[in-house]
Amino acid sequence: MKRTIALAAGMAMGAGMALADMVAPADVTFGDYGDVEQSLTGVPGDPEAGREVMVSKSIGNCVSCHAAEDYADVPFHGEVGPALDGIGEYRTEAELRGILVNAKMTFPESVMPAFYKVEGFTRPGNAYTGKAAEGPLDPLLTAQQIEDVVAYLMTLTD
Amino acid sequence: MTLTTFKTAVCGLALLAAPLAASAEDLVVNGEIEMITEAEPAAHLDGALPTVRSGWTFRSSETQQLQMDDFENPAMIDVDNGMAAWNAAEGAEGKSCADCHGAMDESMEMVRATYPKWNEEAGEVRNIQMQIDDCRVNQMGAEPYGVDSRPMLAMEAAISSVGRGQVVDVAVDGPAAETWEMGKELYYTRFGQLELSCASCHELNYDNYIRADHLSQGQINGFPTYRLKNARLNGTHSRFRGCIRDTRAETFSVGSPEFVALELYVASRGNGLTVEGPAVRN
């Protein structure tokens, strides 16, 4: 019994801490050029997990618009957006985080979706069902997934 | 006008003319119906596209081939069904389409190229499907087929097939203007959580690959289209619905006023191309 209580307390504390450090979509602060300095979670990103997010159709699906040598093993690279080779050299972490959170803050009119935004859409749907969304939307990627992708992109150096 | 702008203007024109003459691929159906697959954009496009291109020009040569010969075009079975339905009496009045309209290839030759179209009596823009069901219900006393239903698509495919080769020329002015404006607005609205408009993909990115898909201009001169993917005829509104759904949006329904307006607007972007329906797509 004592143990369970301790455990529960520990879990509550863990959740509390994560929440305290996590920046909600509405609370993200952008710099003048659409960059986002502050980590969304305070937890360093995992590049491996970030790669997975980018190439998985069911998660980030970045590959449908962006090619990169590093994931050449994944078939069908799109060409709607630029190839991302070497992006870790000419973009800072803050710039990349900003582009992922809401690319339109960096590139007005961009066709790149905002991956960490939950409001301000026209006829938002319930995922890909074609039906209306029920209740508040989740962002396309979680805060940690954004951090993971940023970490992965930083490894793409020539 | 400065010298530079003048030069650009001249160059622009020259560039525009060249590909039309030189690189246009030839689509000739059954060795006799010559299609226009690349055309100069209509004035109402306001420079949005340098050249208007049929969806056919974006498909692989295997898929292209299937549309060049009616013996290979899998949609021709539906066309035959549509032709048979045209001649069959149905409904309380005991009439067939042919009883009132005569031979389809004469009375319906210009229909596909000019629809959606303003109907004065009804006071609305109608697409072909609305007109077909109007005739079924009000002229024949028969059950409506229903939007994008199988018999509806077969009839629409038959009516398109007799209009193949006609130059698309839907009216965008006069009483249709209001509906056309509504369609244009929808075309440029960024829907859904992905915030993508029709233009995001079909105007800004045609000819690019999005994952495995070679993006076309999203023209509808080939509708109803036979898709190899689902091995059947597909209606215009069902296609619109699929494209909007893919932006993580709540779509409109097939047959809705929004989709009729969008259909008119999208059809008008293809003015100058020829009717290809039923075309073959992947």
JSON list of N, CA, C and O in Angstrom, two decimals, chain B residues 173-226:
[
{"chain": "B", "resi": 173, "resn": "ASP", "atom": "N", "xyz": [-20.23, 34.18, -67.21]},
{"chain": "B", "resi": 173, "resn": "ASP", "atom": "CA", "xyz": [-20.81, 35.52, -67.00]},
{"chain": "B", "resi": 173, "resn": "ASP", "atom": "C", "xyz": [-22.34, 35.44, -66.99]},
{"chain": "B", "resi": 173, "resn": "ASP", "atom": "O", "xyz": [-22.91, 34.36, -66.88]},
{"chain": "B", "resi": 174, "resn": "GLY", "atom": "N", "xyz": [-22.98, 36.58, -67.10]},
{"chain": "B", "resi": 174, "resn": "GLY", "atom": "CA", "xyz": [-24.44, 36.61, -67.11]},
{"chain": "B", "resi": 174, "resn": "GLY", "atom": "C", "xyz": [-24.98, 36.04, -65.80]},
{"chain": "B", "resi": 174, "resn": "GLY", "atom": "O", "xyz": [-24.38, 36.23, -64.75]},
{"chain": "B", "resi": 175, "resn": "PRO", "atom": "N", "xyz": [-26.08, 35.31, -65.89]},
{"chain": "B", "resi": 175, "resn": "PRO", "atom": "CA", "xyz": [-26.71, 34.81, -64.66]},
{"chain": "B", "resi": 175, "resn": "PRO", "atom": "C", "xyz": [-25.86, 33.77, -63.91]},
{"chain": "B", "resi": 175, "resn": "PRO", "atom": "O", "xyz": [-26.12, 33.49, -62.75]},
{"chain": "B", "resi": 176, "resn": "ALA", "atom": "N", "xyz": [-24.85, 33.20, -64.58]},
{"chain": "B", "resi": 176, "resn": "ALA", "atom": "CA", "xyz": [-24.01, 32.19, -63.91]},
{"chain": "B", "resi": 176, "resn": "ALA", "atom": "C", "xyz": [-22.91, 32.83, -63.08]},
{"chain": "B", "resi": 176, "resn": "ALA", "atom": "O", "xyz": [-22.24, 32.16, -62.30]},
{"chain": "B", "resi": 177, "resn": "ALA", "atom": "N", "xyz": [-22.73, 34.16, -63.23]},
{"chain": "B", "resi": 177, "resn": "ALA", "atom": "CA", "xyz": [-21.57, 34.83, -62.63]},
{"chain": "B", "resi": 177, "resn": "ALA", "atom": "C", "xyz": [-21.49, 34.65, -61.11]},
{"chain": "B", "resi": 177, "resn": "ALA", "atom": "O", "xyz": [-20.43, 34.41, -60.55]},
{"chain": "B", "resi": 178, "resn": "GLU", "atom": "N", "xyz": [-22.64, 34.74, -60.47]},
{"chain": "B", "resi": 178, "resn": "GLU", "atom": "CA", "xyz": [-22.65, 34.65, -59.00]},
{"chain": "B", "resi": 178, "resn": "GLU", "atom": "C", "xyz": [-22.17, 33.29, -58.53]},
{"chain": "B", "resi": 178, "resn": "GLU", "atom": "O", "xyz": [-21.37, 33.17, -57.59]},
{"chain": "B", "resi": 179, "resn": "THR", "atom": "N", "xyz": [-22.69, 32.24, -59.18]},
{"chain": "B", "resi": 179, "resn": "THR", "atom": "CA", "xyz": [-22.30, 30.88, -58.82]},
{"chain": "B", "resi": 179, "resn": "THR", "atom": "C", "xyz": [-20.81, 30.67, -59.11]},
{"chain": "B", "resi": 179, "resn": "THR", "atom": "O", "xyz": [-20.08, 30.03, -58.34]},
{"chain": "B", "resi": 180, "resn": "TRP", "atom": "N", "xyz": [-20.38, 31.22, -60.22]},
{"chain": "B", "resi": 180, "resn": "TRP", "atom": "CA", "xyz": [-18.97, 31.10, -60.62]},
{"chain": "B", "resi": 180, "resn": "TRP", "atom": "C", "xyz": [-18.05, 31.74, -59.57]},
{"chain": "B", "resi": 180, "resn": "TRP", "atom": "O", "xyz": [-17.05, 31.16, -59.17]},
{"chain": "B", "resi": 181, "resn": "GLU", "atom": "N", "xyz": [-18.45, 32.93, -59.09]},
{"chain": "B", "resi": 181, "resn": "GLU", "atom": "CA", "xyz": [-17.65, 33.62, -58.06]},
{"chain": "B", "resi": 181, "resn": "GLU", "atom": "C", "xyz": [-17.57, 32.77, -56.79]},
{"chain": "B", "resi": 181, "resn": "GLU", "atom": "O", "xyz": [-16.53, 32.68, -56.14]},
{"chain": "B", "resi": 182, "resn": "MET", "atom": "N", "xyz": [-18.68, 32.16, -56.44]},
{"chain": "B", "resi": 182, "resn": "MET", "atom": "CA", "xyz": [-18.71, 31.31, -55.25]},
{"chain": "B", "resi": 182, "resn": "MET", "atom": "C", "xyz": [-17.76, 30.13, -55.44]},
{"chain": "B", "resi": 182, "resn": "MET", "atom": "O", "xyz": [-17.00, 29.77, -54.54]},
{"chain": "B", "resi": 183, "resn": "GLY", "atom": "N", "xyz": [-17.77, 29.57, -56.64]},
{"chain": "B", "resi": 183, "resn": "GLY", "atom": "CA", "xyz": [-16.86, 28.45, -56.93]},
{"chain": "B", "resi": 183, "resn": "GLY", "atom": "C", "xyz": [-15.41, 28.88, -56.86]},
{"chain": "B", "resi": 183, "resn": "GLY", "atom": "O", "xyz": [-14.56, 28.16, -56.32]},
{"chain": "B", "resi": 184, "resn": "LYS", "atom": "N", "xyz": [-15.14, 30.06, -57.35]},
{"chain": "B", "resi": 184, "resn": "LYS", "atom": "CA", "xyz": [-13.76, 30.57, -57.33]},
{"chain": "B", "resi": 184, "resn": "LYS", "atom": "C", "xyz": [-13.29, 30.76, -55.89]},
{"chain": "B", "resi": 184, "resn": "LYS", "atom": "O", "xyz": [-12.17, 30.39, -55.53]},
{"chain": "B", "resi": 185, "resn": "GLU", "atom": "N", "xyz": [-14.17, 31.30, -55.08]},
{"chain": "B", "resi": 185, "resn": "GLU", "atom": "CA", "xyz": [-13.83, 31.52, -53.68]},
{"chain": "B", "resi": 185, "resn": "GLU", "atom": "C", "xyz": [-13.49, 30.18, -53.00]},
{"chain": "B", "resi": 185, "resn": "GLU", "atom": "O", "xyz": [-12.53, 30.06, -52.25]},
{"chain": "B", "resi": 186, "resn": "LEU", "atom": "N", "xyz": [-14.31, 29.17, -53.29]},
{"chain": "B", "resi": 186, "resn": "LEU", "atom": "CA", "xyz": [-14.07, 27.85, -52.70]},
{"chain": "B", "resi": 186, "resn": "LEU", "atom": "C", "xyz": [-12.72, 27.29, -53.18]},
{"chain": "B", "resi": 186, "resn": "LEU", "atom": "O", "xyz": [-11.99, 26.66, -52.42]},
{"chain": "B", "resi": 187, "resn": "TYR", "atom": "N", "xyz": [-12.42, 27.53, -54.44]},
{"chain": "B", "resi": 187, "resn": "TYR", "atom": "CA", "xyz": [-11.19, 26.99, -55.02]},
{"chain": "B", "resi": 187, "resn": "TYR", "atom": "C", "xyz": [-9.95, 27.52, -54.30]},
{"chain": "B", "resi": 187, "resn": "TYR", "atom": "O", "xyz": [-8.94, 26.83, -54.17]},
{"chain": "B", "resi": 188, "resn": "TYR", "atom": "N", "xyz": [-10.04, 28.75, -53.84]},
{"chain": "B", "resi": 188, "resn": "TYR", "atom": "CA", "xyz": [-8.88, 29.36, -53.18]},
{"chain": "B", "resi": 188, "resn": "TYR", "atom": "C", "xyz": [-8.96, 29.33, -51.66]},
{"chain": "B", "resi": 188, "resn": "TYR", "atom": "O", "xyz": [-8.12, 29.93, -50.99]},
{"chain": "B", "resi": 189, "resn": "THR", "atom": "N", "xyz": [-9.97, 28.67, -51.11]},
{"chain": "B", "resi": 189, "resn": "THR", "atom": "CA", "xyz": [-10.07, 28.58, -49.65]},
{"chain": "B", "resi": 189, "resn": "THR", "atom": "C", "xyz": [-9.18, 27.45, -49.14]},
{"chain": "B", "resi": 189, "resn": "THR", "atom": "O", "xyz": [-9.21, 26.35, -49.65]},
{"chain": "B", "resi": 190, "resn": "ARG", "atom": "N", "xyz": [-8.41, 27.75, -48.10]},
{"chain": "B", "resi": 190, "resn": "ARG", "atom": "CA", "xyz": [-7.56, 26.72, -47.52]},
{"chain": "B", "resi": 190, "resn": "ARG", "atom": "C", "xyz": [-8.34, 25.97, -46.46]},
{"chain": "B", "resi": 190, "resn": "ARG", "atom": "O", "xyz": [-8.60, 26.47, -45.38]},
{"chain": "B", "resi": 191, "resn": "PHE", "atom": "N", "xyz": [-8.71, 24.76, -46.81]},
{"chain": "B", "resi": 191, "resn": "PHE", "atom": "CA", "xyz": [-9.55, 23.96, -45.92]},
{"chain": "B", "resi": 191, "resn": "PHE", "atom": "C", "xyz": [-8.75, 23.09, -44.98]},
{"chain": "B", "resi": 191, "resn": "PHE", "atom": "O", "xyz": [-7.62, 22.68, -45.28]},
{"chain": "B", "resi": 192, "resn": "GLY", "atom": "N", "xyz": [-9.40, 22.79, -43.85]},
{"chain": "B", "resi": 192, "resn": "GLY", "atom": "CA", "xyz": [-8.93, 21.72, -42.97]},
{"chain": "B", "resi": 192, "resn": "GLY", "atom": "C", "xyz": [-7.70, 22.05, -42.14]},
{"chain": "B", "resi": 192, "resn": "GLY", "atom": "O", "xyz": [-7.14, 23.14, -42.22]},
{"chain": "B", "resi": 193, "resn": "GLN", "atom": "N", "xyz": [-7.31, 21.07, -41.38]},
{"chain": "B", "resi": 193, "resn": "GLN", "atom": "CA", "xyz": [-6.17, 21.26, -40.49]},
{"chain": "B", "resi": 193, "resn": "GLN", "atom": "C", "xyz": [-4.86, 21.38, -41.28]},
{"chain": "B", "resi": 193, "resn": "GLN", "atom": "O", "xyz": [-3.88, 21.92, -40.79]},
{"chain": "B", "resi": 194, "resn": "LEU", "atom": "N", "xyz": [-4.86, 20.90, -42.52]},
{"chain": "B", "resi": 194, "resn": "LEU", "atom": "CA", "xyz": [-3.65, 21.05, -43.33]},
{"chain": "B", "resi": 194, "resn": "LEU", "atom": "C", "xyz": [-3.64, 22.39, -44.08]},
{"chain": "B", "resi": 194, "resn": "LEU", "atom": "O", "xyz": [-2.64, 22.74, -44.71]},
{"chain": "B", "resi": 195, "resn": "GLU", "atom": "N", "xyz": [-4.75, 23.10, -44.01]},
{"chain": "B", "resi": 195, "resn": "GLU", "atom": "CA", "xyz": [-4.85, 24.44, -44.62]},
{"chain": "B", "resi": 195, "resn": "GLU", "atom": "C", "xyz": [-4.40, 24.45, -46.08]},
{"chain": "B", "resi": 195, "resn": "GLU", "atom": "O", "xyz": [-3.52, 25.23, -46.46]},
{"chain": "B", "resi": 196, "resn": "LEU", "atom": "N", "xyz": [-4.99, 23.58, -46.87]},
{"chain": "B", "resi": 196, "resn": "LEU", "atom": "CA", "xyz": [-4.65, 23.52, -48.29]},
{"chain": "B", "resi": 196, "resn": "LEU", "atom": "C", "xyz": [-5.87, 23.82, -49.14]},
{"chain": "B", "resi": 196, "resn": "LEU", "atom": "O", "xyz": [-6.96, 23.32, -48.87]},
{"chain": "B", "resi": 197, "resn": "SER", "atom": "N", "xyz": [-5.68, 24.65, -50.14]},
{"chain": "B", "resi": 197, "resn": "SER", "atom": "CA", "xyz": [-6.75, 24.94, -51.09]},
{"chain": "B", "resi": 197, "resn": "SER", "atom": "C", "xyz": [-6.52, 24.09, -52.34]},
{"chain": "B", "resi": 197, "resn": "SER", "atom": "O", "xyz": [-5.44, 23.51, -52.52]},
{"chain": "B", "resi": 198, "resn": "CYS", "atom": "N", "xyz": [-7.53, 24.05, -53.20]},
{"chain": "B", "resi": 198, "resn": "CYS", "atom": "CA", "xyz": [-7.35, 23.37, -54.49]},
{"chain": "B", "resi": 198, "resn": "CYS", "atom": "C", "xyz": [-6.10, 23.94, -55.17]},
{"chain": "B", "resi": 198, "resn": "CYS", "atom": "O", "xyz": [-5.29, 23.21, -55.74]},
{"chain": "B", "resi": 199, "resn": "ALA", "atom": "N", "xyz": [-5.97, 25.28, -55.10]},
{"chain": "B", "resi": 199, "resn": "ALA", "atom": "CA", "xyz": [-4.86, 25.94, -55.78]},
{"chain": "B", "resi": 199, "resn": "ALA", "atom": "C", "xyz": [-3.51, 25.52, -55.19]},
{"chain": "B", "resi": 199, "resn": "ALA", "atom": "O", "xyz": [-2.51, 25.45, -55.92]},
{"chain": "B", "resi": 200, "resn": "SER", "atom": "N", "xyz": [-3.45, 25.24, -53.88]},
{"chain": "B", "resi": 200, "resn": "SER", "atom": "CA", "xyz": [-2.17, 24.84, -53.27]},
{"chain": "B", "resi": 200, "resn": "SER", "atom": "C", "xyz": [-1.57, 23.66, -54.03]},
{"chain": "B", "resi": 200, "resn": "SER", "atom": "O", "xyz": [-0.36, 23.60, -54.22]},
{"chain": "B", "resi": 201, "resn": "CYS", "atom": "N", "xyz": [-2.42, 22.73, -54.40]},
{"chain": "B", "resi": 201, "resn": "CYS", "atom": "CA", "xyz": [-1.92, 21.54, -55.10]},
{"chain": "B", "resi": 201, "resn": "CYS", "atom": "C", "xyz": [-2.01, 21.69, -56.62]},
{"chain": "B", "resi": 201, "resn": "CYS", "atom": "O", "xyz": [-1.06, 21.39, -57.32]},
{"chain": "B", "resi": 202, "resn": "HIS", "atom": "N", "xyz": [-3.17, 22.13, -57.12]},
{"chain": "B", "resi": 202, "resn": "HIS", "atom": "CA", "xyz": [-3.40, 22.04, -58.57]},
{"chain": "B", "resi": 202, "resn": "HIS", "atom": "C", "xyz": [-3.00, 23.28, -59.36]},
{"chain": "B", "resi": 202, "resn": "HIS", "atom": "O", "xyz": [-3.01, 23.26, -60.58]},
{"chain": "B", "resi": 203, "resn": "GLU", "atom": "N", "xyz": [-2.68, 24.39, -58.66]},
{"chain": "B", "resi": 203, "resn": "GLU", "atom": "CA", "xyz": [-2.22, 25.58, -59.38]},
{"chain": "B", "resi": 203, "resn": "GLU", "atom": "C", "xyz": [-0.74, 25.84, -59.09]},
{"chain": "B", "resi": 203, "resn": "GLU", "atom": "O", "xyz": [0.05, 26.05, -59.99]},
{"chain": "B", "resi": 204, "resn": "LEU", "atom": "N", "xyz": [-0.39, 25.79, -57.80]},
{"chain": "B", "resi": 204, "resn": "LEU", "atom": "CA", "xyz": [1.00, 26.10, -57.43]},
{"chain": "B", "resi": 204, "resn": "LEU", "atom": "C", "xyz": [1.94, 24.92, -57.62]},
{"chain": "B", "resi": 204, "resn": "LEU", "atom": "O", "xyz": [3.14, 25.09, -57.73]},
{"chain": "B", "resi": 205, "resn": "ASN", "atom": "N", "xyz": [1.39, 23.71, -57.61]},
{"chain": "B", "resi": 205, "resn": "ASN", "atom": "CA", "xyz": [2.27, 22.54, -57.60]},
{"chain": "B", "resi": 205, "resn": "ASN", "atom": "C", "xyz": [1.97, 21.49, -58.66]},
{"chain": "B", "resi": 205, "resn": "ASN", "atom": "O", "xyz": [2.44, 20.35, -58.55]},
{"chain": "B", "resi": 206, "resn": "TYR", "atom": "N", "xyz": [1.22, 21.84, -59.68]},
{"chain": "B", "resi": 206, "resn": "TYR", "atom": "CA", "xyz": [0.98, 20.81, -60.70]},
{"chain": "B", "resi": 206, "resn": "TYR", "atom": "C", "xyz": [2.32, 20.47, -61.37]},
{"chain": "B", "resi": 206, "resn": "TYR", "atom": "O", "xyz": [3.22, 21.30, -61.43]},
{"chain": "B", "resi": 207, "resn": "ASP", "atom": "N", "xyz": [2.42, 19.24, -61.78]},
{"chain": "B", "resi": 207, "resn": "ASP", "atom": "CA", "xyz": [3.66, 18.68, -62.35]},
{"chain": "B", "resi": 207, "resn": "ASP", "atom": "C", "xyz": [4.67, 18.28, -61.27]},
{"chain": "B", "resi": 207, "resn": "ASP", "atom": "O", "xyz": [5.67, 17.65, -61.57]},
{"chain": "B", "resi": 208, "resn": "ASN", "atom": "N", "xyz": [4.45, 18.66, -60.02]},
{"chain": "B", "resi": 208, "resn": "ASN", "atom": "CA", "xyz": [5.30, 18.16, -58.93]},
{"chain": "B", "resi": 208, "resn": "ASN", "atom": "C", "xyz": [4.72, 16.85, -58.41]},
{"chain": "B", "resi": 208, "resn": "ASN", "atom": "O", "xyz": [3.53, 16.60, -58.51]},
{"chain": "B", "resi": 209, "resn": "TYR", "atom": "N", "xyz": [5.58, 16.06, -57.80]},
{"chain": "B", "resi": 209, "resn": "TYR", "atom": "CA", "xyz": [5.11, 14.87, -57.11]},
{"chain": "B", "resi": 209, "resn": "TYR", "atom": "C", "xyz": [4.80, 15.21, -55.68]},
{"chain": "B", "resi": 209, "resn": "TYR", "atom": "O", "xyz": [5.55, 15.91, -55.00]},
{"chain": "B", "resi": 210, "resn": "ILE", "atom": "N", "xyz": [3.64, 14.73, -55.19]},
{"chain": "B", "resi": 210, "resn": "ILE", "atom": "CA", "xyz": [3.34, 14.77, -53.78]},
{"chain": "B", "resi": 210, "resn": "ILE", "atom": "C", "xyz": [3.30, 13.30, -53.39]},
{"chain": "B", "resi": 210, "resn": "ILE", "atom": "O", "xyz": [2.45, 12.56, -53.83]},
{"chain": "B", "resi": 211, "resn": "ARG", "atom": "N", "xyz": [4.30, 12.89, -52.63]},
{"chain": "B", "resi": 211, "resn": "ARG", "atom": "CA", "xyz": [4.57, 11.47, -52.42]},
{"chain": "B", "resi": 211, "resn": "ARG", "atom": "C", "xyz": [4.61, 10.77, -53.78]},
{"chain": "B", "resi": 211, "resn": "ARG", "atom": "O", "xyz": [5.35, 11.20, -54.65]},
{"chain": "B", "resi": 212, "resn": "ALA", "atom": "N", "xyz": [3.76, 9.74, -54.01]},
{"chain": "B", "resi": 212, "resn": "ALA", "atom": "CA", "xyz": [3.86, 9.01, -55.27]},
{"chain": "B", "resi": 212, "resn": "ALA", "atom": "C", "xyz": [2.97, 9.60, -56.36]},
{"chain": "B", "resi": 212, "resn": "ALA", "atom": "O", "xyz": [2.95, 9.10, -57.48]},
{"chain": "B", "resi": 213, "resn": "ASP", "atom": "N", "xyz": [2.23, 10.66, -56.03]},
{"chain": "B", "resi": 213, "resn": "ASP", "atom": "CA", "xyz": [1.26, 11.18, -56.99]},
{"chain": "B", "resi": 213, "resn": "ASP", "atom": "C", "xyz": [1.81, 12.34, -57.81]},
{"chain": "B", "resi": 213, "resn": "ASP", "atom": "O", "xyz": [2.29, 13.33, -57.26]},
{"chain": "B", "resi": 214, "resn": "HIS", "atom": "N", "xyz": [1.69, 12.23, -59.11]},
{"chain": "B", "resi": 214, "resn": "HIS", "atom": "CA", "xyz": [2.10, 13.29, -60.02]},
{"chain": "B", "resi": 214, "resn": "HIS", "atom": "C", "xyz": [0.92, 14.26, -60.11]},
{"chain": "B", "resi": 214, "resn": "HIS", "atom": "O", "xyz": [-0.10, 13.94, -60.70]},
{"chain": "B", "resi": 215, "resn": "LEU", "atom": "N", "xyz": [1.09, 15.44, -59.53]},
{"chain": "B", "resi": 215, "resn": "LEU", "atom": "CA", "xyz": [-0.03, 16.38, -59.44]},
{"chain": "B", "resi": 215, "resn": "LEU", "atom": "C", "xyz": [-0.38, 16.97, -60.80]},
{"chain": "B", "resi": 215, "resn": "LEU", "atom": "O", "xyz": [0.49, 17.49, -61.51]},
{"chain": "B", "resi": 216, "resn": "SER", "atom": "N", "xyz": [-1.67, 16.93, -61.13]},
{"chain": "B", "resi": 216, "resn": "SER", "atom": "CA", "xyz": [-2.17, 17.56, -62.36]},
{"chain": "B", "resi": 216, "resn": "SER", "atom": "C", "xyz": [-2.80, 18.89, -62.00]},
{"chain": "B", "resi": 216, "resn": "SER", "atom": "O", "xyz": [-2.74, 19.32, -60.85]},
{"chain": "B", "resi": 217, "resn": "GLN", "atom": "N", "xyz": [-3.43, 19.51, -62.97]},
{"chain": "B", "resi": 217, "resn": "GLN", "atom": "CA", "xyz": [-4.13, 20.77, -62.70]},
{"chain": "B", "resi": 217, "resn": "GLN", "atom": "C", "xyz": [-5.54, 20.53, -62.16]},
{"chain": "B", "resi": 217, "resn": "GLN", "atom": "O", "xyz": [-6.29, 21.48, -61.96]},
{"chain": "B", "resi": 218, "resn": "GLY", "atom": "N", "xyz": [-5.89, 19.28, -61.93]},
{"chain": "B", "resi": 218, "resn": "GLY", "atom": "CA", "xyz": [-7.22, 18.99, -61.38]},
{"chain": "B", "resi": 218, "resn": "GLY", "atom": "C", "xyz": [-8.34, 19.43, -62.32]},
{"chain": "B", "resi": 218, "resn": "GLY", "atom": "O", "xyz": [-9.37, 19.93, -61.86]},
{"chain": "B", "resi": 219, "resn": "GLN", "atom": "N", "xyz": [-8.14, 19.21, -63.61]},
{"chain": "B", "resi": 219, "resn": "GLN", "atom": "CA", "xyz": [-9.17, 19.57, -64.59]},
{"chain": "B", "resi": 219, "resn": "GLN", "atom": "C", "xyz": [-10.27, 18.51, -64.60]},
{"chain": "B", "resi": 219, "resn": "GLN", "atom": "O", "xyz": [-10.05, 17.37, -64.21]},
{"chain": "B", "resi": 220, "resn": "ILE", "atom": "N", "xyz": [-11.47, 18.90, -65.04]},
{"chain": "B", "resi": 220, "resn": "ILE", "atom": "CA", "xyz": [-12.57, 17.93, -65.03]},
{"chain": "B", "resi": 220, "resn": "ILE", "atom": "C", "xyz": [-13.10, 17.59, -66.42]},
{"chain": "B", "resi": 220, "resn": "ILE", "atom": "O", "xyz": [-14.16, 16.99, -66.55]},
{"chain": "B", "resi": 221, "resn": "ASN", "atom": "N", "xyz": [-12.35, 17.96, -67.47]},
{"chain": "B", "resi": 221, "resn": "ASN", "atom": "CA", "xyz": [-12.83, 17.65, -68.82]},
{"chain": "B", "resi": 221, "resn": "ASN", "atom": "C", "xyz": [-12.87, 16.14, -69.10]},
{"chain": "B", "resi": 221, "resn": "ASN", "atom": "O", "xyz": [-13.47, 15.72, -70.07]},
{"chain": "B", "resi": 222, "resn": "GLY", "atom": "N", "xyz": [-12.24, 15.35, -68.24]},
{"chain": "B", "resi": 222, "resn": "GLY", "atom": "CA", "xyz": [-12.24, 13.89, -68.45]},
{"chain": "B", "resi": 222, "resn": "GLY", "atom": "C", "xyz": [-13.31, 13.16, -67.65]},
{"chain": "B", "resi": 222, "resn": "GLY", "atom": "O", "xyz": [-13.38, 11.94, -67.68]},
{"chain": "B", "resi": 223, "resn": "PHE", "atom": "N", "xyz": [-14.16, 13.90, -66.92]},
{"chain": "B", "resi": 223, "resn": "PHE", "atom": "CA", "xyz": [-15.14, 13.23, -66.05]},
{"chain": "B", "resi": 223, "resn": "PHE", "atom": "C", "xyz": [-16.40, 12.83, -66.79]},
{"chain": "B", "resi": 223, "resn": "PHE", "atom": "O", "xyz": [-16.74, 13.47, -67.77]},
{"chain": "B", "resi": 224, "resn": "PRO", "atom": "N", "xyz": [-17.09, 11.79, -66.33]},
{"chain": "B", "resi": 224, "resn": "PRO", "atom": "CA", "xyz": [-16.66, 10.93, -65.24]},
{"chain": "B", "resi": 224, "resn": "PRO", "atom": "C", "xyz": [-15.43, 10.13, -65.65]},
{"chain": "B", "resi": 224, "resn": "PRO", "atom": "O", "xyz": [-15.30, 9.74, -66.81]},
{"chain": "B", "resi": 225, "resn": "THR", "atom": "N", "xyz": [-14.52, 9.90, -64.72]},
{"chain": "B", "resi": 225, "resn": "THR", "atom": "CA", "xyz": [-13.28, 9.20, -65.06]},
{"chain": "B", "resi": 225, "resn": "THR", "atom": "C", "xyz": [-13.31, 7.77, -64.53]},
{"chain": "B", "resi": 225, "resn": "THR", "atom": "O", "xyz": [-13.82, 7.51, -63.44]},
{"chain": "B", "resi": 226, "resn": "TYR", "atom": "N", "xyz": [-12.72, 6.89, -65.29]},
{"chain": "B", "resi": 226, "resn": "TYR", "atom": "CA", "xyz": [-12.52, 5.52, -64.83]},
{"chain": "B", "resi": 226, "resn": "TYR", "atom": "C", "xyz": [-11.18, 5.50, -64.12]},
{"chain": "B", "resi": 226, "resn": "TYR", "atom": "O", "xyz": [-10.15, 5.85, -64.70]}
]
